[in-house]
C-alpha cells in the first residue's frame, strides 16, 4: 500500500456469480474509521472491455493521497470527506477477457451470467432497477445483445452489491466512469428529458 496513512486496505462489498470479489477502498485522513462525513463515490468498469475505467478511480485516488499533508486544500478535503472507490464492478468479465485474450484486446463487455448454452452476460450498467426496461432503445430484452438489461431489475449479484453498498453509505455525489466516447452523461439514462 503506497499511502497507508490515508488509503484503506481494500475490502469486498459482494461476490459475483463466479465467486469473485467486488472490492472497494476508502481515501480519508481516518482511512480505517467510518467517520460521519460527507461521502464521495467513484466506480469503474461496469463494462469489462473499458480498461481505463478502472484506472481512473485508482489514479484519481492517488492525487489526494500523494498530496495529503502537502497541499492545504487536499489535506482539508481528506479531513472532512470520505472518498470511496470501486475500480472494477465487473471482475468476472475482466477475468474472462484476460483468459481469452492474455495479451490484451479482449472485447467482452457484460458479466458472465449464462442466459442459455449459447448466450452469456448482462450489461450491469443497464441492470439497475430505476426505470428498468423503460423501453428497448437504451437497453435490450435480447440476451444476445451487448446492452441486454438482464432477466429482471437488479438481477445480478454485482448490481446488488453496488446497491447494498450505496444504500449503506451517505454518499453525496457518485460518478461512474466509462471509456466509450468523449461524453459526460447526466441522469437520467432512460429518457432524453433534461435532469431536474
Coordinates of N, CA and C in Angstrom, one line a residue:
X1 N 0.9 -1.2 0.0 CA 0.0 0.0 0.0 C 0.9 1.2 0.0
X2 N 0.8 2.1 -1.0 CA 1.6 3.2 -1.2 C 1.4 4.3 -0.1
X3 N 0.1 4.5 0.2 CA -0.2 5.7 1.1 C -1.1 5.1 2.3
X4 N -0.5 4.3 3.2 CA -1.3 3.7 4.2 C -1.8 4.7 5.2
X5 N -1.3 5.9 5.3 CA -1.9 6.9 6.2 C -3.2 7.4 5.8
X6 N -3.5 7.3 4.5 CA -4.8 7.8 4.0 C -5.6 6.9 3.1
X7 N -5.0 5.8 2.7 CA -5.7 4.8 1.8 C -5.9 3.5 2.6
X8 N -7.2 3.1 2.7 CA -7.5 1.9 3.5 C -7.1 0.6 2.7
X9 N -7.1 -0.5 3.3 CA -7.0 -1.8 2.6 C -8.3 -2.0 1.9
X10 N -8.2 -2.7 0.8 CA -9.5 -3.0 0.0 C -10.3 -4.0 0.8
X11 N -11.6 -4.0 0.6 CA -12.5 -5.0 1.2 C -13.6 -5.3 0.2
X12 N -14.2 -6.5 0.3 CA -15.2 -6.9 -0.6 C -16.5 -6.3 -0.2
X13 N -17.3 -5.8 -1.2 CA -18.6 -5.3 -0.9 C -19.6 -6.4 -1.4
X14 N -19.2 -7.5 -2.0 CA -20.0 -8.5 -2.5 C -19.3 -9.4 -3.5
X15 N -20.0 -10.6 -3.7 CA -19.4 -11.6 -4.6 C -20.2 -11.6 -5.9
X16 N -19.5 -12.0 -7.0 CA -20.1 -12.2 -8.3 C -20.6 -13.6 -8.4
X17 N -21.3 -13.9 -9.5 CA -21.8 -15.2 -9.8 C -20.6 -16.3 -9.8
X18 N -19.5 -15.9 -10.3 CA -18.3 -16.8 -10.3 C -17.5 -16.8 -9.1
X19 N -18.0 -16.1 -8.0 CA -17.3 -16.1 -6.7 C -16.2 -15.1 -6.6
X20 N -16.1 -14.1 -7.5 CA -15.0 -13.1 -7.3 C -15.5 -11.9 -6.5
X21 N -14.6 -11.2 -5.8 CA -15.0 -10.1 -5.0 C -15.1 -8.8 -5.8
X22 N -16.1 -8.0 -5.5 CA -16.2 -6.7 -6.0 C -15.7 -5.9 -4.8
X23 N -14.5 -5.2 -5.1 CA -13.8 -4.6 -4.0 C -13.9 -3.1 -4.0
X24 N -13.8 -2.5 -2.8 CA -13.8 -1.1 -2.6 C -12.7 -0.7 -1.7
X25 N -12.3 0.6 -1.7 CA -11.4 1.1 -0.7 C -11.7 2.5 -0.4
X26 N -11.2 3.1 0.7 CA -11.5 4.4 1.2 C -10.3 5.3 1.2
X27 N -10.4 6.5 0.8 CA -9.3 7.5 1.0 C -9.9 8.6 2.0
X28 N -9.2 8.8 3.1 CA -9.6 9.7 4.1 C -8.5 9.9 5.1
X29 N -8.5 11.0 5.8 CA -7.5 11.2 6.8 C -7.6 10.1 7.9
X30 N -8.8 9.6 8.1 CA -9.0 8.5 9.0 C -9.5 7.3 8.2
X31 N -8.5 6.7 7.4 CA -8.9 5.7 6.4 C -9.4 4.4 7.0
X32 N -9.2 4.2 8.3 CA -9.7 2.9 8.9 C -10.9 3.2 9.8
X33 N -11.4 4.4 9.7 CA -12.6 4.8 10.6 C -13.7 5.3 9.7
X34 N -14.9 4.8 9.9 CA -16.0 5.3 9.1 C -16.6 6.6 9.9
X35 N -16.1 7.7 9.5 CA -16.5 9.0 10.2 C -17.8 9.4 9.6
X36 N -18.4 10.3 10.4 CA -19.7 10.9 9.9 C -19.4 12.1 9.1
X37 N -18.9 11.9 7.9 CA -18.5 13.0 7.0 C -19.2 12.8 5.6
X38 N -19.4 13.8 4.9 CA -20.0 13.7 3.5 C -19.1 12.7 2.7
X39 N -19.7 11.9 1.9 CA -19.0 10.8 1.2 C -19.2 11.0 -0.3
X40 N -18.1 10.6 -1.0 CA -18.0 10.7 -2.5 C -17.7 9.3 -3.0
X41 N -18.3 9.0 -4.1 CA -18.0 7.6 -4.6 C -17.7 7.7 -6.1
X42 N -16.7 6.9 -6.5 CA -16.3 6.8 -7.9 C -16.2 5.3 -8.2
X43 N -16.9 4.8 -9.2 CA -16.7 3.4 -9.6 C -16.3 3.3 -11.1
X44 N -15.8 2.2 -11.5 CA -15.4 1.9 -12.8 C -15.6 0.5 -13.3
X45 N -15.5 0.3 -14.5 CA -15.6 -1.0 -15.2 C -16.9 -1.8 -15.0
X46 N -18.0 -1.1 -15.1 CA -19.2 -1.9 -15.3 C -19.1 -2.8 -16.6
X47 N -18.3 -2.2 -17.6 CA -18.1 -2.9 -18.8 C -16.7 -3.4 -18.9
X48 N -16.5 -4.7 -19.0 CA -15.2 -5.4 -18.9 C -14.2 -4.9 -19.9
X49 N -14.6 -4.5 -21.0 CA -13.6 -4.1 -22.0 C -13.1 -2.6 -21.9
X50 N -13.6 -1.9 -20.9 CA -13.3 -0.5 -20.8 C -12.2 -0.4 -19.7
X51 N -11.0 -0.8 -20.0 CA -9.9 -1.0 -19.1 C -9.6 0.3 -18.3
X52 N -9.5 1.4 -19.1 CA -9.2 2.7 -18.4 C -10.2 3.1 -17.4
X53 N -11.4 2.6 -17.5 CA -12.4 2.9 -16.5 C -12.1 2.4 -15.1
X54 N -11.2 1.4 -15.0 CA -10.7 1.0 -13.7 C -9.5 1.8 -13.3
X55 N -8.7 2.3 -14.2 CA -7.5 3.1 -14.0 C -7.9 4.4 -13.4
X56 N -8.9 5.0 -13.9 CA -9.3 6.4 -13.4 C -9.5 6.4 -11.9
X57 N -10.4 5.6 -11.3 CA -10.6 5.7 -9.9 C -9.3 5.6 -9.1
X58 N -8.4 4.7 -9.5 CA -7.1 4.5 -8.8 C -6.2 5.7 -9.0
X59 N -6.1 6.2 -10.2 CA -5.3 7.4 -10.4 C -5.9 8.6 -9.7
X60 N -7.2 8.7 -9.7 CA -7.9 9.8 -9.0 C -7.6 9.8 -7.5
X61 N -7.6 8.6 -6.9 CA -7.3 8.4 -5.5 C -5.9 8.8 -5.2
X62 N -5.0 8.5 -6.1 CA -3.6 8.8 -5.9 C -3.3 10.3 -5.7
X63 N -4.0 11.1 -6.4 CA -3.8 12.6 -6.3 C -4.0 13.1 -4.9
X64 N -5.1 12.9 -4.3 CA -5.2 13.4 -2.9 C -4.3 12.6 -1.9
X65 N -4.1 11.3 -2.2 CA -3.2 10.5 -1.3 C -1.8 11.1 -1.3
X66 N -1.3 11.4 -2.5 CA 0.1 11.9 -2.6 C 0.2 13.3 -2.2
X67 N -0.9 14.1 -2.1 CA -0.8 15.5 -1.7 C -1.3 15.8 -0.3
X68 N -1.7 14.7 0.4 CA -2.1 14.9 1.8 C -1.0 15.3 2.6
X69 N -1.2 16.4 3.4 CA -0.1 16.9 4.3 C 0.8 17.9 3.6
X70 N 0.6 18.0 2.3 CA 1.4 19.0 1.4 C 0.6 20.1 1.0
X71 N -0.6 19.8 0.3 CA -1.5 20.8 -0.2 C -2.6 21.0 0.9
X72 N -2.7 22.3 1.3 CA -3.7 22.5 2.4 C -5.2 22.2 2.0
X73 N -5.5 22.4 0.7 CA -6.9 22.1 0.3 C -7.1 20.6 0.3
X74 N -6.2 19.8 -0.2 CA -6.3 18.4 -0.2 C -6.3 17.9 1.2
X75 N -5.5 18.4 2.1 CA -5.5 18.0 3.5 C -6.8 18.2 4.1
X76 N -7.4 19.4 3.9 CA -8.7 19.7 4.4 C -9.7 18.8 3.9
X77 N -9.7 18.5 2.6 CA -10.6 17.6 2.0 C -10.6 16.2 2.6
X78 N -9.4 15.7 2.9 CA -9.3 14.3 3.4 C -9.7 14.3 4.9
X79 N -9.6 15.5 5.6 CA -10.1 15.5 7.0 C -11.6 15.7 7.1
X80 N -12.2 16.2 6.0 CA -13.6 16.5 6.1 C -14.5 15.7 5.1
X81 N -13.9 14.8 4.3 CA -14.7 14.0 3.4 C -14.2 12.6 3.4
X82 N -15.0 11.6 2.9 CA -14.5 10.3 2.7 C -14.8 10.0 1.2
X83 N -13.7 9.5 0.6 CA -13.8 9.1 -0.8 C -13.8 7.6 -0.9
X84 N -14.9 7.0 -1.5 CA -15.0 5.6 -1.7 C -14.8 5.3 -3.2
X85 N -14.0 4.2 -3.4 CA -13.7 3.8 -4.8 C -14.0 2.3 -5.0
X86 N -14.6 2.0 -6.1 CA -14.8 0.7 -6.6 C -14.3 0.6 -8.0
X87 N -13.0 0.2 -8.2 CA -12.5 0.3 -9.5 C -13.0 -0.7 -10.5
X88 N -13.4 -1.9 -10.1 CA -13.9 -2.9 -11.0 C -15.2 -3.5 -10.5
X89 N -16.3 -3.0 -11.1 CA -17.6 -3.5 -10.8 C -17.9 -4.9 -11.4
X90 N -17.2 -5.2 -12.5 CA -17.4 -6.4 -13.3 C -16.2 -7.3 -13.3
X91 N -15.7 -7.9 -12.2 CA -14.5 -8.7 -12.3 C -14.6 -9.9 -13.1
X92 N -15.8 -10.6 -13.2 CA -15.9 -11.8 -14.0 C -15.7 -11.5 -15.5
X93 N -16.2 -10.4 -16.0 CA -16.0 -10.0 -17.4 C -14.5 -9.7 -17.6
X94 N -13.9 -9.0 -16.7 CA -12.5 -8.7 -16.8 C -11.6 -10.0 -16.8
X95 N -11.9 -10.9 -15.9 CA -11.1 -12.1 -15.9 C -11.3 -13.0 -17.2
X96 N -12.6 -12.9 -17.7 CA -12.8 -13.6 -19.0 C -12.0 -13.0 -20.1
X97 N -12.0 -11.7 -20.2 CA -11.1 -11.0 -21.2 C -9.7 -11.4 -21.0
X98 N -9.2 -11.5 -19.8 CA -7.8 -11.8 -19.6 C -7.5 -13.3 -20.0
X99 N -8.5 -14.2 -19.7 CA -8.3 -15.6 -20.1 C -8.4 -15.8 -21.6
X100 N -9.3 -15.1 -22.3 CA -9.4 -15.3 -23.7 C -8.4 -14.5 -24.6
X101 N -7.9 -13.4 -24.0 CA -7.0 -12.6 -24.7 C -5.9 -12.2 -23.8
X102 N -5.0 -13.1 -23.4 CA -4.0 -12.8 -22.4 C -3.0 -11.7 -22.8
X103 N -2.9 -11.4 -24.1 CA -2.0 -10.3 -24.5 C -2.8 -9.0 -24.6
X104 N -4.0 -8.9 -24.2 CA -4.8 -7.7 -24.2 C -5.8 -7.7 -25.4
X105 N -6.7 -6.7 -25.4 CA -7.6 -6.6 -26.5 C -8.9 -7.3 -26.4
X106 N -9.2 -7.9 -25.2 CA -10.4 -8.6 -25.1 C -11.6 -7.6 -25.1
X107 N -12.6 -8.0 -25.9 CA -13.7 -7.1 -26.1 C -15.0 -7.5 -25.4
X108 N -15.0 -8.5 -24.5 CA -16.2 -8.9 -23.8 C -16.6 -7.7 -22.9
X109 N -17.9 -7.4 -22.9 CA -18.4 -6.2 -22.2 C -19.2 -6.6 -21.0
X110 N -20.1 -7.6 -21.0 CA -21.1 -7.9 -20.0 C -20.4 -8.8 -18.9
X111 N -21.3 -9.1 -17.9 CA -20.8 -10.1 -16.9 C -20.9 -11.5 -17.5
X112 N -20.8 -12.5 -16.7 CA -20.7 -13.8 -17.3 C -21.9 -14.7 -16.9
X113 N -23.1 -14.1 -16.7 CA -24.3 -14.9 -16.5 C -24.6 -15.8 -17.7
X114 N -24.9 -17.1 -17.5 CA -25.3 -18.0 -18.6 C -26.8 -17.8 -18.8
X115 N -27.1 -17.1 -19.9 CA -28.5 -16.9 -20.3 C -29.1 -18.2 -21.0
X116 N -28.2 -18.8 -21.7 CA -28.6 -20.1 -22.4 C -27.2 -20.7 -22.8
X117 N -27.3 -21.9 -23.4 CA -26.0 -22.6 -23.7 C -25.2 -21.7 -24.7
X118 N -25.8 -20.8 -25.4 CA -25.1 -20.0 -26.4 C -25.1 -18.5 -26.2
X119 N -25.6 -18.1 -25.0 CA -25.7 -16.7 -24.7 C -25.3 -16.4 -23.3
X120 N -24.4 -15.5 -23.2 CA -23.8 -15.1 -21.8 C -23.9 -13.6 -21.6
X121 N -24.1 -13.3 -20.4 CA -23.9 -11.9 -19.9 C -25.1 -11.0 -19.8
X122 N -24.9 -10.1 -18.9 CA -25.9 -9.0 -18.6 C -25.0 -7.7 -18.6
X123 N -25.5 -6.7 -19.2 CA -24.9 -5.3 -19.1 C -25.2 -4.8 -17.8
X124 N -24.3 -4.8 -16.9 CA -24.5 -4.4 -15.5 C -25.0 -2.9 -15.4
X125 N -24.5 -2.1 -16.3 CA -24.9 -0.7 -16.3 C -26.4 -0.5 -16.5
X126 N -27.0 -1.5 -17.2 CA -28.4 -1.4 -17.5 C -29.3 -2.3 -16.7
X127 N -28.7 -2.8 -15.6 CA -29.4 -3.7 -14.7 C -30.0 -3.1 -13.5
X128 N -29.7 -1.8 -13.2 CA -30.2 -1.2 -12.0 C -31.7 -1.0 -12.1
X129 N -32.5 -1.0 -11.0 CA -33.9 -1.1 -11.1 C -34.7 0.2 -11.5
X130 N -34.1 1.4 -11.3 CA -34.8 2.6 -11.6 C -35.1 2.6 -13.1
X131 N -36.4 2.6 -13.4 CA -36.9 2.7 -14.8 C -36.3 1.5 -15.6
X132 N -36.0 0.4 -15.0 CA -35.5 -0.8 -15.7 C -36.6 -1.2 -16.8
X133 N -36.1 -1.4 -18.0 CA -37.0 -1.9 -19.1 C -37.9 -0.8 -19.6
X134 N -37.6 0.5 -19.3 CA -38.5 1.6 -19.7 C -38.8 1.5 -21.2
X135 N -37.8 1.2 -22.0 CA -38.1 1.0 -23.4 C -36.9 0.1 -24.0
X136 N -36.9 -0.2 -25.2 CA -35.9 -1.0 -25.8 C -34.9 -0.2 -26.6
X137 N -34.8 1.1 -26.5 CA -33.8 1.8 -27.2 C -32.5 2.0 -26.5
X138 N -32.5 2.1 -25.2 CA -31.3 2.3 -24.4 C -30.8 1.0 -23.8
X139 N -31.6 0.0 -23.8 CA -31.3 -1.3 -23.3 C -32.1 -2.3 -24.1
X140 N -31.7 -3.6 -24.0 CA -32.4 -4.6 -24.8 C -32.9 -5.8 -24.0
X141 N -34.1 -6.3 -24.3 CA -34.5 -7.5 -23.7 C -33.9 -8.8 -24.3
X142 N -33.1 -8.6 -25.3 CA -32.5 -9.8 -26.0 C -31.2 -10.2 -25.4
X143 N -31.1 -11.4 -24.8 CA -29.9 -11.8 -24.1 C -28.6 -11.8 -25.0
X144 N -28.8 -11.9 -26.3 CA -27.6 -11.9 -27.2 C -27.0 -10.4 -27.4
X145 N -27.8 -9.4 -27.0 CA -27.4 -8.0 -27.2 C -26.3 -7.6 -26.2
X146 N -25.4 -6.8 -26.7 CA -24.4 -6.2 -25.8 C -25.0 -5.3 -24.7
X147 N -26.2 -4.8 -24.9 CA -26.9 -4.0 -23.9 C -28.1 -4.7 -23.3
X148 N -28.0 -6.0 -23.2 CA -29.0 -6.8 -22.5 C -29.1 -6.4 -21.0
X149 N -30.3 -6.0 -20.6 CA -30.5 -5.5 -19.3 C -30.7 -6.5 -18.2
X150 N -30.8 -7.8 -18.6 CA -31.0 -8.9 -17.7 C -32.4 -9.4 -17.6
X151 N -32.6 -10.5 -16.9 CA -34.0 -11.0 -16.8 C -34.9 -10.3 -15.9
X152 N -34.4 -9.4 -15.0 CA -35.2 -8.6 -14.1 C -34.3 -7.5 -13.5
X153 N -35.0 -6.5 -12.9 CA -34.2 -5.4 -12.3 C -33.4 -5.9 -11.2
X154 N -32.1 -5.5 -11.2 CA -31.1 -5.8 -10.1 C -31.0 -7.3 -10.0
X155 N -31.1 -8.0 -11.1 CA -31.0 -9.5 -11.1 C -29.5 -10.0 -10.8
X156 N -28.6 -9.1 -11.0 CA -27.2 -9.5 -11.0 C -26.5 -9.2 -9.6
X157 N -25.7 -10.2 -9.2 CA -25.1 -10.0 -7.9 C -24.2 -8.8 -7.8
X158 N -23.5 -8.4 -8.9 CA -22.7 -7.2 -8.9 C -23.6 -5.9 -8.7
X159 N -24.7 -5.9 -9.4 CA -25.6 -4.8 -9.2 C -26.1 -4.7 -7.8
X160 N -26.5 -5.9 -7.2 CA -27.0 -5.9 -5.8 C -25.9 -5.5 -4.9
X161 N -24.6 -5.9 -5.1 CA -23.5 -5.5 -4.3 C -23.4 -3.9 -4.3
X162 N -23.4 -3.4 -5.5 CA -23.3 -1.9 -5.6 C -24.5 -1.2 -4.9
X163 N -25.7 -1.7 -5.1 CA -26.8 -1.1 -4.4 C -26.8 -1.2 -2.9
X164 N -26.4 -2.4 -2.4 CA -26.3 -2.5 -1.0 C -25.2 -1.6 -0.4
X165 N -24.1 -1.5 -1.1 CA -23.0 -0.6 -0.6 C -23.5 0.8 -0.6
X166 N -24.1 1.3 -1.7 CA -24.5 2.7 -1.7 C -25.6 2.9 -0.7
X167 N -26.5 2.0 -0.5 CA -27.6 2.2 0.5 C -27.1 2.2 1.9
X168 N -25.9 1.6 2.1 CA -25.3 1.6 3.5 C -24.5 2.8 3.8
X169 N -24.3 3.7 2.8 CA -23.5 4.9 3.0 C -24.3 6.2 3.0
X170 N -23.7 7.3 3.1 CA -24.3 8.6 3.0 C -23.6 9.3 1.9
X171 N -23.6 8.8 0.7 CA -22.9 9.3 -0.5 C -23.6 10.5 -1.0
X172 N -22.9 11.6 -1.2 CA -23.4 12.9 -1.6 C -23.3 13.0 -3.1
X173 N -22.2 12.5 -3.7 CA -22.0 12.5 -5.1 C -21.4 11.2 -5.6
X174 N -21.8 10.8 -6.8 CA -21.3 9.5 -7.3 C -21.1 9.6 -8.8
X175 N -19.9 9.2 -9.2 CA -19.5 9.2 -10.6 C -19.2 7.8 -11.0
X176 N -19.8 7.4 -12.1 CA -19.5 6.1 -12.7 C -18.7 6.3 -14.0
X177 N -17.5 5.7 -14.0 CA -16.6 6.0 -15.1 C -16.7 5.0 -16.2
X178 N -16.8 5.5 -17.5 CA -16.8 4.6 -18.7 C -15.7 5.2 -19.6
X179 N -15.3 4.5 -20.6 CA -14.3 5.0 -21.5 C -14.8 4.9 -23.0
X180 N -16.1 4.8 -23.2 CA -16.6 4.8 -24.6 C -17.0 6.3 -24.9
X181 N -16.4 6.8 -26.0 CA -16.7 8.2 -26.5 C -16.2 9.3 -25.6
X182 N -16.4 10.5 -26.0 CA -16.0 11.6 -25.2 C -17.3 12.3 -24.7
X183 N -17.9 11.7 -23.7 CA -19.2 12.2 -23.3 C -19.2 12.4 -21.8
X184 N -20.0 13.3 -21.3 CA -20.3 13.4 -19.9 C -21.8 13.2 -19.9
X185 N -22.3 12.1 -19.3 CA -23.7 11.8 -19.3 C -24.3 12.1 -17.9
X186 N -25.5 12.7 -17.9 CA -26.2 13.0 -16.7 C -27.4 12.2 -16.5
X187 N -27.8 11.9 -15.3 CA -29.1 11.2 -15.2 C -30.2 12.0 -15.8
X188 N -31.2 11.4 -16.3 CA -31.5 10.0 -16.3 C -31.2 9.4 -17.6
X189 N -30.7 8.1 -17.6 CA -30.4 7.5 -18.9 C -31.6 6.9 -19.6
X190 N -32.7 6.8 -19.0 CA -33.9 6.2 -19.6 C -34.7 7.2 -20.5
X191 N -34.3 8.4 -20.4 CA -35.1 9.5 -21.2 C -34.1 10.5 -21.7
X192 N -34.5 11.3 -22.7 CA -33.7 12.4 -23.2 C -34.1 13.7 -22.5
X193 N -35.1 13.6 -21.7 CA -35.5 14.9 -21.0 C -34.4 15.3 -20.1
X194 N -34.3 16.7 -19.9 CA -33.2 17.2 -19.0 C -33.4 16.7 -17.6
X195 N -32.3 16.5 -16.9 CA -32.3 16.1 -15.5 C -32.8 17.3 -14.7
X196 N -33.7 17.1 -13.8 CA -34.2 18.3 -12.9 C -33.0 18.9 -12.1

